[in-house]
Coordinates of C-alpha atoms and ligand atoms in Angstrom, one line a residue:
Chain Q
M1 CA 132.3 -69.2 333.9
I2 CA 135.7 -69.3 335.6
L3 CA 136.5 -66.2 334.1
R4 CA 133.5 -64.5 335.1
L5 CA 134.0 -65.5 338.7
V6 CA 137.4 -64.1 338.5
V7 CA 136.3 -60.8 337.3
A8 CA 133.5 -60.7 340.0
A9 CA 136.1 -61.5 342.9
L10 CA 138.2 -58.8 341.5
L11 CA 135.5 -56.3 341.4
L12 CA 134.5 -57.2 344.8
F13 CA 138.1 -56.7 346.1
I14 CA 138.5 -53.4 344.4
T15 CA 135.3 -52.1 345.7
L16 CA 135.1 -53.3 349.0
P17 CA 137.0 -50.7 351.0
T18 CA 134.9 -48.1 349.5
V19 CA 131.6 -50.1 350.4
V20 CA 132.9 -50.6 354.0
V21 CA 133.6 -46.8 354.2
I22 CA 130.2 -45.6 352.8
A23 CA 128.5 -48.2 355.3
V24 CA 130.3 -47.1 358.3
S25 CA 129.4 -43.3 357.4
F26 CA 126.1 -44.0 358.5
N27 CA 126.7 -45.6 361.7
P28 CA 124.7 -44.0 364.6
T29 CA 127.4 -44.4 367.3
A30 CA 131.2 -42.9 367.5
I31 CA 132.8 -46.2 366.9
L32 CA 134.3 -47.1 363.4
S33 CA 132.6 -50.6 363.5
F34 CA 131.5 -52.6 360.6
P35 CA 128.9 -53.5 359.8
P36 CA 127.0 -50.5 361.1
S37 CA 124.4 -50.7 364.1
G38 CA 122.1 -48.4 362.5
L39 CA 121.3 -45.7 360.3
S40 CA 122.2 -41.9 360.9
L41 CA 123.1 -38.9 359.2
R42 CA 124.8 -37.1 362.2
W43 CA 128.4 -37.6 360.8
Y44 CA 127.5 -35.9 357.5
E45 CA 126.1 -33.0 359.7
N46 CA 129.2 -32.9 361.4
V47 CA 131.3 -32.8 358.3
L48 CA 129.3 -29.9 356.7
T49 CA 129.5 -27.8 359.9
Y50 CA 133.1 -28.4 361.1
P51 CA 134.8 -25.1 360.3
Q52 CA 138.3 -26.6 359.3
F53 CA 136.6 -28.9 356.8
Q54 CA 134.8 -25.8 355.3
R55 CA 138.0 -23.8 355.1
A56 CA 139.9 -26.9 353.5
A57 CA 137.1 -27.4 350.9
V58 CA 137.7 -23.8 350.0
N59 CA 141.4 -24.3 349.7
S60 CA 140.9 -27.4 347.7
L61 CA 138.5 -25.6 345.2
V62 CA 141.0 -22.8 344.8
V63 CA 144.2 -25.1 344.6
T64 CA 142.5 -27.3 342.1
G65 CA 141.0 -24.8 340.1
A66 CA 144.2 -22.6 340.0
A67 CA 146.4 -25.8 339.2
V68 CA 144.3 -27.0 336.3
A69 CA 143.8 -23.8 335.0
L70 CA 147.5 -23.5 334.6
A71 CA 148.5 -27.1 333.7
L72 CA 145.9 -27.5 331.1
P73 CA 147.4 -24.8 328.6
V74 CA 150.9 -25.4 329.5
G75 CA 150.7 -29.4 329.0
T76 CA 148.7 -28.8 325.8
L77 CA 151.7 -26.8 324.4
A78 CA 154.0 -29.2 325.8
A79 CA 152.4 -32.0 324.2
L80 CA 152.4 -30.3 320.9
A81 CA 155.9 -29.4 321.3
L82 CA 156.7 -33.1 321.9
E83 CA 155.0 -34.4 318.7
R84 CA 155.5 -31.5 316.4
G85 CA 158.4 -29.4 317.5
R86 CA 161.9 -29.6 316.4
L87 CA 163.2 -30.7 319.6
R88 CA 166.6 -32.0 320.3
G89 CA 166.3 -34.7 322.9
R90 CA 162.6 -35.3 322.4
N91 CA 162.9 -38.3 324.7
A92 CA 164.8 -36.5 327.5
W93 CA 162.0 -33.8 327.6
A94 CA 159.2 -36.5 327.6
V95 CA 160.9 -38.3 330.4
L96 CA 161.3 -34.7 332.3
L97 CA 157.6 -33.9 331.8
L98 CA 156.3 -37.5 333.1
S99 CA 158.9 -37.8 335.8
P100 CA 156.7 -36.5 338.5
L101 CA 154.8 -39.9 338.2
V102 CA 157.9 -41.9 339.2
V103 CA 159.2 -39.4 341.9
P104 CA 157.9 -40.6 345.5
G105 CA 155.6 -38.3 346.9
V106 CA 157.7 -37.7 350.0
A107 CA 160.7 -36.5 348.0
A108 CA 158.6 -34.3 345.8
G109 CA 157.1 -32.8 349.0
L110 CA 160.4 -32.6 350.9
G111 CA 161.8 -30.6 347.7
F112 CA 158.9 -28.3 347.4
L113 CA 159.0 -27.6 351.3
I114 CA 162.7 -26.7 351.2
L115 CA 162.0 -24.5 348.1
A116 CA 159.2 -22.9 349.7
A117 CA 160.7 -22.2 352.7
A118 CA 163.8 -20.6 350.9
L119 CA 161.5 -18.5 349.0
G120 CA 159.3 -17.5 352.1
L121 CA 156.3 -18.7 350.4
L122 CA 155.1 -21.4 353.3
R123 CA 152.3 -19.3 354.2
S124 CA 150.6 -19.0 351.0
R125 CA 148.7 -21.3 348.7
S126 CA 150.8 -20.5 345.6
V127 CA 153.3 -23.3 346.5
L128 CA 150.4 -25.6 346.8
I129 CA 149.3 -24.6 343.5
A130 CA 152.6 -24.9 341.9
A131 CA 153.2 -28.2 343.2
H132 CA 149.7 -29.3 342.1
V133 CA 150.6 -27.9 338.5
A134 CA 153.6 -30.1 338.4
L135 CA 151.8 -33.2 339.8
V136 CA 148.9 -33.0 337.1
L137 CA 151.1 -32.1 334.3
P138 CA 152.2 -35.5 333.6
F139 CA 148.5 -36.7 333.1
V140 CA 147.7 -33.4 331.1
V141 CA 150.6 -34.0 328.6
R142 CA 149.9 -37.6 328.4
A143 CA 146.2 -37.2 327.6
V144 CA 146.7 -34.4 325.1
W145 CA 149.4 -36.1 323.4
V146 CA 147.4 -39.0 322.4
S147 CA 145.0 -36.6 320.7
V148 CA 147.8 -34.8 319.1
R149 CA 149.3 -37.9 317.6
N150 CA 145.9 -38.9 316.4
L151 CA 145.6 -35.6 314.5
D152 CA 146.2 -36.0 310.8
P153 CA 148.7 -33.0 309.9
A154 CA 147.0 -33.0 306.5
L155 CA 144.1 -31.5 308.2
E156 CA 146.2 -28.4 309.3
R157 CA 147.7 -28.3 305.8
A158 CA 144.2 -28.2 304.3
A159 CA 143.2 -25.5 306.5
A160 CA 146.2 -23.4 305.6
S161 CA 145.7 -24.1 302.0
L162 CA 142.1 -22.8 302.3
G163 CA 143.4 -19.6 303.7
A164 CA 143.9 -19.7 307.2
A165 CA 146.6 -18.1 308.9
P166 CA 148.4 -20.4 311.5
S167 CA 146.3 -18.8 314.4
H168 CA 143.3 -19.6 312.7
V169 CA 144.3 -23.0 311.9
F170 CA 145.1 -23.6 315.6
R171 CA 141.6 -22.1 316.6
R172 CA 139.3 -23.5 313.9
V173 CA 141.1 -27.0 313.2
T174 CA 143.7 -28.3 315.8
L175 CA 141.9 -27.2 319.0
P176 CA 138.5 -28.6 318.1
L177 CA 140.3 -31.8 317.1
L178 CA 142.2 -32.0 320.3
K179 CA 138.9 -31.8 322.3
P180 CA 138.7 -35.4 323.5
G181 CA 142.3 -35.3 324.9
L182 CA 141.7 -32.1 326.5
F183 CA 138.6 -33.3 328.2
A184 CA 140.2 -36.4 329.5
A185 CA 143.3 -34.1 330.7
L186 CA 140.9 -31.8 332.5
L187 CA 139.1 -34.9 334.1
F188 CA 142.5 -36.3 335.2
A189 CA 143.9 -33.1 336.5
V190 CA 140.8 -32.5 338.6
V191 CA 140.7 -36.1 340.1
V192 CA 144.4 -36.2 340.7
S193 CA 144.7 -32.7 342.2
L194 CA 141.6 -33.2 344.6
N195 CA 142.9 -36.3 345.8
E196 CA 146.7 -35.4 346.2
F197 CA 147.7 -35.7 349.8
V198 CA 151.3 -36.6 350.5
V199 CA 153.0 -33.8 348.9
S200 CA 150.4 -31.3 349.8
L201 CA 150.8 -32.5 353.6
F202 CA 154.4 -31.2 353.4
I203 CA 153.6 -27.7 352.2
S204 CA 150.4 -26.7 353.8
N205 CA 149.5 -25.3 357.3
R206 CA 146.1 -25.1 359.1
V207 CA 145.2 -22.2 357.0
T208 CA 146.2 -23.3 353.5
E209 CA 145.5 -27.1 354.0
I210 CA 143.4 -28.9 351.4
L211 CA 140.8 -31.3 352.1
P212 CA 142.7 -34.6 352.1
V213 CA 145.0 -33.2 354.4
A214 CA 142.4 -31.8 356.6
M215 CA 141.0 -35.1 356.9
F216 CA 144.3 -36.8 357.7
T217 CA 144.6 -34.4 360.5
Y218 CA 141.3 -35.0 361.7
V219 CA 141.9 -38.7 361.7
V220 CA 145.0 -38.2 363.8
N221 CA 142.9 -36.4 366.6
Y222 CA 139.5 -38.1 366.3
T223 CA 138.2 -41.6 365.6
D224 CA 134.6 -41.1 364.9
P225 CA 132.7 -42.0 361.5
T226 CA 132.8 -38.2 360.4
I227 CA 135.8 -39.2 358.3
A228 CA 134.0 -41.9 356.6
A229 CA 131.1 -39.4 356.0
L230 CA 133.7 -37.1 354.2
S231 CA 135.2 -39.8 352.2
S232 CA 132.0 -41.2 351.1
L233 CA 131.0 -37.5 349.9
F234 CA 134.6 -37.4 348.1
I235 CA 133.9 -40.7 346.6
V236 CA 130.5 -39.9 345.3
A237 CA 131.6 -36.6 343.9
T238 CA 134.7 -38.2 342.1
F239 CA 132.6 -41.0 340.7
V240 CA 129.8 -38.1 339.6
V241 CA 132.7 -36.6 337.6
V242 CA 134.0 -39.6 335.9
W243 CA 130.7 -41.0 335.2
L244 CA 129.6 -37.6 333.4
A245 CA 133.0 -37.7 331.6
D246 CA 132.2 -41.3 330.4
R247 CA 129.0 -40.7 329.2
Y248 CA 129.8 -37.4 327.4
L249 CA 133.1 -38.5 326.2
D250 CA 133.7 -42.2 325.6
L251 CA 136.7 -42.3 328.0
A252 CA 137.6 -45.8 327.0
R253 CA 138.2 -44.3 323.5
V254 CA 140.5 -41.7 324.6
F255 CA 142.8 -43.7 326.6
L256 CA 143.0 -47.1 324.7
Q257 CA 144.0 -45.3 321.5
H258 CA 147.8 -46.0 321.1
Chain W
M1 CA 151.6 -19.6 274.1
T2 CA 149.4 -18.6 277.0
T3 CA 150.8 -16.9 280.1
V4 CA 152.7 -19.1 282.6
V5 CA 150.9 -19.5 286.0
V6 CA 153.1 -21.7 288.1
E7 CA 156.9 -21.9 287.5
L8 CA 159.4 -24.0 289.4
R9 CA 162.9 -23.0 288.6
G10 CA 165.9 -25.3 289.6
C11 CA 163.7 -26.7 292.7
T12 CA 165.5 -29.2 294.9
R13 CA 164.2 -30.7 298.0
D14 CA 166.0 -32.9 300.3
Y15 CA 164.9 -34.9 303.2
G16 CA 167.9 -35.8 305.1
A17 CA 169.8 -37.8 302.8
V18 CA 166.7 -38.4 300.3
R19 CA 166.6 -36.3 297.4
A20 CA 163.1 -36.0 296.8
V21 CA 162.9 -33.6 294.1
D22 CA 165.9 -32.7 292.0
A23 CA 166.7 -29.4 290.2
L24 CA 163.3 -29.4 288.7
D25 CA 162.2 -26.8 286.1
L26 CA 158.5 -26.8 285.4
S27 CA 156.1 -24.1 283.7
V28 CA 152.1 -24.6 284.0
H29 CA 150.2 -22.6 281.7
E30 CA 146.9 -20.9 282.1
S31 CA 143.9 -23.1 282.2
E32 CA 146.1 -26.0 281.5
F33 CA 145.5 -29.6 282.9
L34 CA 148.8 -30.9 283.8
A35 CA 149.3 -34.3 285.0
L36 CA 152.5 -35.4 287.0
L37 CA 153.0 -39.2 286.4
G38 CA 155.4 -41.5 288.0
P39 CA 155.8 -44.2 290.4
S40 CA 155.3 -44.0 294.2
G41 CA 158.2 -42.2 295.8
C42 CA 159.4 -40.3 292.7
G43 CA 158.6 -36.9 294.2
K44 CA 155.1 -36.0 293.1
T45 CA 153.8 -34.9 296.4
T46 CA 156.8 -33.0 297.3
T47 CA 156.4 -31.2 294.0
L48 CA 152.9 -30.3 294.8
N49 CA 154.0 -29.5 298.4
L50 CA 156.7 -27.1 297.1
I51 CA 153.9 -25.3 294.9
A52 CA 151.7 -25.0 297.7
G53 CA 154.2 -23.9 300.1
F54 CA 153.9 -26.6 302.6
V55 CA 157.7 -27.4 302.4
P56 CA 160.5 -25.0 301.6
P57 CA 162.7 -25.9 298.6
T58 CA 166.4 -26.6 299.5
A59 CA 167.4 -24.8 296.4
G60 CA 165.5 -23.3 293.7
R61 CA 162.4 -20.7 293.5
V62 CA 158.8 -20.9 293.1
F63 CA 157.0 -18.3 291.0
L64 CA 153.1 -17.7 290.8
D65 CA 151.9 -15.3 288.0
G66 CA 155.4 -14.4 287.8
D67 CA 155.9 -13.3 291.4
D68 CA 158.7 -15.1 293.6
V69 CA 156.5 -16.6 296.3
T70 CA 159.1 -19.0 297.5
D71 CA 158.9 -17.2 301.1
R72 CA 155.3 -16.7 301.0
P73 CA 153.4 -19.1 303.5
P74 CA 150.6 -21.5 302.2
H75 CA 147.7 -19.4 303.5
L76 CA 148.8 -16.4 301.2
R77 CA 149.1 -18.3 298.0
G78 CA 145.5 -18.4 297.1
L79 CA 145.7 -22.1 295.8
G80 CA 143.4 -25.0 296.0
M81 CA 144.5 -28.2 297.0
V82 CA 142.9 -31.9 297.1
F83 CA 144.7 -34.2 299.3
Q84 CA 145.3 -37.7 298.8
S85 CA 143.3 -38.6 302.0
Y86 CA 140.9 -35.6 301.4
A87 CA 141.6 -34.1 304.7
L88 CA 138.0 -33.1 305.2
F89 CA 137.5 -31.6 308.7
P90 CA 135.9 -34.3 310.7
H91 CA 134.3 -31.8 313.2
L92 CA 132.6 -29.9 310.7
S93 CA 129.5 -30.5 308.4
V94 CA 129.9 -30.7 304.7
R95 CA 128.6 -27.1 304.4
E96 CA 130.8 -25.8 306.9
N97 CA 134.0 -27.7 305.3
V98 CA 132.9 -26.0 301.7
A99 CA 132.4 -22.7 303.6
F100 CA 135.8 -22.7 305.3
G101 CA 138.0 -21.0 302.5
L102 CA 135.0 -18.2 302.1
R103 CA 134.9 -17.7 305.8
E104 CA 138.7 -17.2 306.1
R105 CA 138.2 -14.6 303.2
R106 CA 135.7 -12.8 305.0
V107 CA 133.1 -13.4 302.5
P108 CA 129.5 -12.1 303.6
A109 CA 127.4 -14.6 305.2
R110 CA 124.8 -14.4 302.5
E111 CA 127.2 -15.0 299.6
I112 CA 129.0 -17.8 301.6
E113 CA 125.5 -19.6 301.7
R114 CA 125.0 -18.8 297.9
R115 CA 128.3 -20.1 296.8
V116 CA 128.5 -23.2 299.0
G117 CA 125.0 -24.0 297.4
D118 CA 126.5 -23.4 294.0
A119 CA 129.6 -25.6 294.6
L120 CA 128.0 -28.5 296.3
E121 CA 125.4 -28.5 293.1
L122 CA 128.6 -28.3 290.9
V123 CA 129.9 -31.8 292.6
R124 CA 126.2 -32.8 292.9
L125 CA 126.2 -33.0 296.5
D126 CA 123.5 -30.4 297.2
R127 CA 121.5 -32.9 299.5
A128 CA 124.5 -33.9 301.9
G129 CA 125.2 -30.5 303.1
R130 CA 124.1 -31.1 306.8
Q131 CA 126.1 -34.5 307.2
R132 CA 129.6 -35.0 308.6
P133 CA 132.2 -36.2 306.1
G134 CA 132.5 -39.5 308.3
E135 CA 129.1 -40.4 307.3
L136 CA 129.7 -40.3 303.5
S137 CA 131.2 -42.6 301.1
G138 CA 134.7 -42.3 299.5
G139 CA 133.5 -41.0 296.1
M140 CA 131.1 -38.4 298.2
Q141 CA 134.1 -37.1 300.4
Q142 CA 136.2 -36.8 297.4
R143 CA 133.7 -34.6 295.8
V144 CA 133.3 -32.3 298.9
A145 CA 137.3 -32.0 298.9
L146 CA 136.6 -30.9 295.4
A147 CA 134.1 -28.5 296.0
R148 CA 136.1 -27.0 299.1
A149 CA 139.0 -26.4 297.0
L150 CA 137.2 -24.7 294.3
V151 CA 134.6 -22.6 296.0
Y152 CA 136.8 -19.6 296.5
R153 CA 138.0 -19.7 292.9
P154 CA 141.5 -20.3 293.6
R155 CA 144.1 -19.4 291.2
V156 CA 145.5 -23.0 290.6
L157 CA 144.1 -26.4 291.5
L158 CA 146.5 -29.0 293.1
L159 CA 145.3 -32.5 293.1
D160 CA 147.3 -35.3 295.0
E161 CA 146.1 -38.6 293.6
P162 CA 142.6 -37.8 293.9
L163 CA 141.1 -40.9 292.6
A164 CA 143.5 -43.3 294.0
A165 CA 141.4 -44.2 297.3
L166 CA 138.3 -45.1 295.0
D167 CA 137.5 -48.7 293.7
K168 CA 137.9 -49.0 289.9
K169 CA 134.2 -48.4 288.6
L170 CA 133.8 -45.3 290.8
R171 CA 137.3 -44.0 289.7
E172 CA 136.5 -44.2 286.1
G173 CA 133.5 -42.2 286.8
M174 CA 135.1 -39.5 288.8
R175 CA 137.7 -39.1 286.2
D176 CA 135.3 -37.9 283.6
E177 CA 133.4 -35.9 286.1
L178 CA 136.6 -34.2 287.1
R179 CA 137.6 -33.3 283.9
A180 CA 134.1 -32.0 282.8
I181 CA 134.1 -29.7 286.1
Q182 CA 137.7 -28.6 285.4
R183 CA 136.7 -27.6 281.9
S184 CA 133.7 -25.9 283.0
V185 CA 135.6 -23.9 285.7
G186 CA 138.4 -23.3 283.3
I187 CA 141.2 -23.4 286.1
T188 CA 144.7 -24.2 285.9
T189 CA 145.2 -27.8 287.2
I190 CA 148.0 -29.7 288.5
F191 CA 147.1 -33.4 288.9
V192 CA 149.2 -36.2 290.4
T193 CA 148.7 -39.6 289.7
H194 CA 150.7 -42.9 289.4
D195 CA 148.2 -44.1 287.0
Q196 CA 149.2 -43.9 283.1
A197 CA 145.7 -44.3 281.9
E198 CA 144.5 -41.6 284.2
A199 CA 147.1 -39.1 283.1
L200 CA 146.5 -40.0 279.4
G201 CA 142.9 -39.6 279.6
L202 CA 142.6 -36.4 281.4
S203 CA 145.5 -34.3 280.7
D204 CA 146.6 -31.6 278.3
R205 CA 150.3 -32.3 279.0
I206 CA 151.9 -35.0 281.1
A207 CA 155.2 -34.6 283.0
V208 CA 156.4 -38.0 283.6
M209 CA 158.7 -38.1 286.6
N210 CA 161.5 -40.4 287.9
R211 CA 163.8 -40.0 291.2
G212 CA 162.7 -36.3 291.5
R213 CA 163.3 -35.4 287.9
I214 CA 161.1 -34.9 284.9
E215 CA 162.0 -37.5 282.2
Q216 CA 159.7 -36.4 279.6
L217 CA 157.2 -33.4 279.3
G218 CA 154.5 -33.4 276.3
A219 CA 151.1 -34.0 275.3
P220 CA 149.6 -37.6 276.1
R221 CA 150.0 -38.6 272.3
E222 CA 153.5 -37.8 272.2
I223 CA 154.3 -39.2 275.4
Y224 CA 152.7 -42.5 274.4
E225 CA 153.8 -42.6 270.9
H226 CA 157.3 -41.2 271.3
P227 CA 158.6 -42.1 274.8
A228 CA 162.0 -40.3 275.2
T229 CA 163.5 -42.6 277.5
R230 CA 163.4 -46.3 278.5
F231 CA 162.0 -45.4 281.7
V232 CA 159.0 -43.4 280.3
A233 CA 158.6 -46.1 277.6
D234 CA 158.2 -48.9 280.4
F235 CA 156.2 -46.6 282.5
I236 CA 153.4 -46.1 279.8
G237 CA 153.2 -49.9 278.8
A238 CA 155.9 -50.3 276.3
S239 CA 157.4 -52.9 278.2
T240 CA 159.9 -54.4 275.7
V241 CA 163.1 -52.6 274.9
L242 CA 165.3 -53.9 272.6
R243 CA 169.3 -53.1 272.0
G244 CA 170.8 -52.9 269.0
R245 CA 173.1 -51.2 266.6
A246 CA 171.8 -49.2 263.5
V247 CA 173.3 -50.8 260.3
A248 CA 171.5 -48.2 258.1
N249 CA 169.2 -45.2 258.4
D250 CA 166.1 -47.6 258.7
R251 CA 167.6 -51.0 259.7
V252 CA 168.9 -52.1 263.1
A253 CA 170.7 -55.4 263.9
V254 CA 169.2 -57.1 267.1
A255 CA 170.1 -60.7 268.1
G256 CA 171.4 -61.6 264.6
V257 CA 168.5 -60.5 262.8
T258 CA 168.2 -57.2 260.9
L259 CA 165.0 -55.4 261.6
V260 CA 163.4 -52.8 259.5
V261 CA 162.5 -49.6 261.6
T262 CA 160.4 -46.9 260.0
S263 CA 159.4 -45.0 262.8
G264 CA 162.3 -42.9 263.2
A265 CA 165.6 -41.8 261.4
L266 CA 168.8 -43.6 262.7
S267 CA 172.4 -42.8 262.2
S268 CA 174.0 -45.8 260.9
G269 CA 176.6 -47.3 263.4
A270 CA 175.2 -46.1 266.6
D271 CA 173.8 -48.1 269.4
V272 CA 169.9 -47.8 269.7
E273 CA 167.2 -48.8 272.0
L274 CA 163.8 -49.7 270.4
A275 CA 160.8 -49.9 272.6
I276 CA 157.6 -52.0 271.5
R277 CA 154.2 -52.4 273.1
P278 CA 153.4 -56.3 273.9
E279 CA 150.0 -55.6 271.9
R280 CA 152.0 -54.9 268.9
V281 CA 154.1 -58.1 268.7
Q282 CA 152.5 -60.9 266.8
L283 CA 153.0 -64.7 266.9
V284 CA 153.4 -65.8 263.3
P285 CA 153.5 -69.4 261.9
G286 CA 156.5 -68.9 259.4
G287 CA 159.1 -66.5 258.5
G288 CA 159.5 -63.4 256.7
D289 CA 160.7 -59.7 257.4
N290 CA 161.1 -58.5 260.9
V291 CA 160.3 -61.9 262.1
V292 CA 162.5 -63.1 265.0
E293 CA 162.8 -66.4 266.9
A294 CA 162.5 -66.7 270.5
R295 CA 162.1 -69.3 273.3
V296 CA 159.2 -69.1 275.8
E297 CA 159.8 -68.5 279.1
G298 CA 156.6 -67.5 280.7
L299 CA 152.9 -67.8 279.9
V300 CA 150.1 -66.0 282.1
Y301 CA 146.6 -66.7 280.8
Q302 CA 144.4 -63.8 281.1
G303 CA 141.2 -64.8 279.6
A304 CA 140.8 -62.8 276.4
Q305 CA 144.6 -63.0 275.9
T306 CA 147.7 -64.5 277.2
E307 CA 150.7 -62.6 278.1
L308 CA 153.7 -64.4 276.7
T309 CA 157.3 -63.7 277.8
A310 CA 160.2 -64.8 275.5
R311 CA 163.9 -64.5 275.1
L312 CA 165.7 -63.8 271.8
R313 CA 169.0 -65.7 270.9
D314 CA 171.1 -63.2 272.8
D315 CA 168.8 -63.1 275.8
Q316 CA 167.0 -60.0 275.4
R317 CA 163.5 -60.2 276.7
V318 CA 160.4 -59.6 274.7
L319 CA 156.8 -59.4 275.8
A320 CA 153.8 -60.3 273.6
L321 CA 149.9 -60.5 274.2
V322 CA 148.5 -63.3 272.3
T323 CA 144.7 -63.1 271.7
E324 CA 143.0 -66.2 272.7
P325 CA 142.2 -68.8 271.5
A326 CA 145.9 -68.9 270.3
P327 CA 146.5 -70.4 266.9
A328 CA 148.4 -73.3 268.3
P329 CA 148.9 -74.5 272.1
L330 CA 151.8 -72.7 273.6
E331 CA 154.4 -74.2 276.0
V332 CA 157.2 -73.2 278.2
G333 CA 160.5 -73.9 276.3
Q334 CA 159.0 -73.9 272.7
T335 CA 160.5 -71.7 270.3
V336 CA 158.0 -69.4 268.5
R337 CA 158.3 -66.7 265.7
L338 CA 157.4 -63.0 266.5
H339 CA 156.7 -60.5 264.1
L340 CA 157.9 -57.2 265.2
P341 CA 156.1 -54.6 262.9
A342 CA 158.4 -52.0 261.4
D343 CA 156.2 -49.2 262.3
A344 CA 155.7 -50.3 265.9
F345 CA 159.2 -49.4 267.2
M346 CA 159.9 -46.5 269.3
V347 CA 163.2 -45.3 269.0
L348 CA 164.5 -44.2 272.5
A349 CA 166.9 -41.2 272.9
Ligands
ADP401 N1 158.2 -35.5 305.2 C1 159.1 -36.4 304.6 N2 160.2 -36.8 305.3 C2 161.2 -37.5 304.9 N3 161.3 -38.2 303.6 C3 160.3 -37.8 303.0 C4 159.2 -36.9 303.3 N4 158.6 -36.6 302.1 C5 158.7 -37.5 301.3 N5 159.9 -37.9 301.5 C6 160.5 -39.0 300.4 O1 160.8 -38.1 299.6 C7 160.6 -39.0 298.4 C8 159.7 -38.6 297.4 O2 158.3 -38.6 298.1 P1 157.0 -38.1 297.6 O3 157.0 -36.8 297.0 O4 155.8 -38.4 298.5 O5 156.5 -39.1 296.3 P2 155.3 -39.5 295.5 O6 154.2 -38.5 296.0 O7 155.6 -39.5 294.2 O8 155.0 -40.9 296.0 C9 160.4 -40.5 299.0 O9 161.6 -41.1 299.0 C10 159.9 -40.2 300.2 O10 160.3 -41.3 301.3
MG402 MG1 152.4 -39.0 297.1

C-alpha cells in the first residue's frame, strides 16, 4: 500500500511539468497562467504559421535524419569492434566512445564552436550534423553492444559451416539478430537528437537553428503560450515514437538485458 | 583400407599458455564413424574446430581428401557441423534453417523445396517446417540441426556432443537414430563425446583423448578389452589399476600375493600395471588362487548392487561391485576376500 502510494507520488512528480505545459498551451489569453482560464487553439495556430518555427522544423528533420543515418552504421561497427575485434585497450575505446555522455554540453558546444569557426563551417548545417553524430553515438553503441553481446558466436560459425562467406554471414545472420538493438539505437538517436539543445545553441545561427534552439530564442523574446503549444506537440510526438517502439519492440527487454 | 578423408598432421593449438591440442595426428577414413572420446577440456571441440576451419592450428597441417586446407576458410570446406548448442538460427523457420546451406550453394528453388522436404523426412520432422526453433523441444532442435548439416551432402559430418543436452531417455533413442541415419547416408562422421557408452555403442573407431593428445585409437572392442594406458582403462570403466612386478610370464606379485594373469604375455622382472573392471571382482568366502585379502574402506548401496572400495595390504585400492543381496552383511573396516580372475586382467603398457 505504502509502496503504491510512493510510486503514484513519484509518477505525479515526474509528469506534473508535462501536464502543466500541456494545460497552459490551451490558454486563451497571452499569459502563462495555470490553471488555464479557458480552451483555445490559437497558440497552436501560431506555432504552425510562425516562419522561424517552420524553418527550424525543417532543420531539425535534416540534422536528425543525417546524424542518425551516419551514427547508426558507425555505431554498429564500433559495437562489433568493441565486442569482437582484437582491440588493444578495449576499455579505453569504450570510454572514449561513451564519453560524450559525461562531457558537459557547454564544454562540448564550445569545442565544436571553436572547431567550426576554425574550419569556416559556422554557416552550414554540417557542423550541427557532426555534433549530433557525436552526441548520439554513445547511445547507439550502447544499445547495439547489448545485442552483440547476446549474439551467440556459434550461430555465425554455423552459417559459415553451411557455406556462407563472411559478407553473407553478416547479412543473413548477424544483422537480423542485431535488429532489436538497432531499433533501440535508432529510437534513442532520434529522441536525443531531436531534443538536443545546449551544444546546438553554440553552433547554430538563425538560418541553421533547430527547433529546441528556435524555441529558446522565442522564449527569450516573447512570453506567450505559443511555446507551451510547441512543447506539447514535441511531447506528443516523442511519446508516440516511444510508444510505437515499445509496442513493436519490447523496449524493456532490450534495455534490461545485462 | 579405404581412402583417407580427413587428416590432421602434427596439429597443435595454443590458447595463450593453454595447449588445447598437442601435436595431434589423426586420419579418418571414408564412411567411417569415428568418436573423439575424452573428459571435458581435453581438446575435443578444438580438434573439430581445426577440421572445420574455425580456428587455425598454431602448428601442423589439415588435409581434406589429400588437399592441404589449413588456410581455407570454413565456408569453402564443404563440411557439415552439428554444434553442441545446436546453433539453430532463431530468426528463421525450421525449413529456412535447413534450406540455408542449399541457398548458399545457389540450388534452384524447386530443388531446395524437394531436398529440404526429404531431409526433414529423414529426421522425422516433416510437420514442423513452419515453426521457429524456439518452439521445438531439445530433441527436435537436435534433429533440425542434423537435417541442416546433412541436406547439402557435405563431405564430412562433424558432431560436437550432439546428445549431451538431451535427457537420458531421449539420448538413447537419438543415439540409435543417429547411427541409423549415418549408415543410410554413408557419410564420414566425426563424433565428439565424453560419454564412453555413447562412443562404444556408435563408433567404428574411437580416439580416446587426454590433454590434447590421443591416448589410444582403435575399435570399441579393442579399446574396451585392451586399454593401452591407465588413463584409458580408467576412462572406460576399468577403475582398478594395480601395480606389481612380473615374476614369470604369467605371474605378477601384488601386495605379497602372486596373481595368475592369463590375458597377456609378461616379461619376468618388469614392473607392470594391471587394470580390472569392478564387475569382474568377486567377493568369496575362502582362499584360493588369485584371492587377495582387503580391508573395506567404503560401501555405496546402489539397489541391485553395492559398490565396495577396499585397500590391499600395501594400500592399493580395489573397486568391486557386489550383487545384492550380499552373501554376508558388509561393514566398513572388516576384512574381505576378493577373487581377481586370471582372465579379467588387462595389462597396461
Ligand atoms: N576460445 C578459447 N579461448 C581460450 N581457451 C580455450 C578456448 N577454447 C578452448 N580453450 C581451452 O582449451 C582446452 C580444450 O578445450 P576444448 O577443446 O573446448 O575441450 P573439450 O571440447 O574436450 O571439452 C580447455 O582447457 C579450454 O579451456
Ligand atoms: Mg567441447
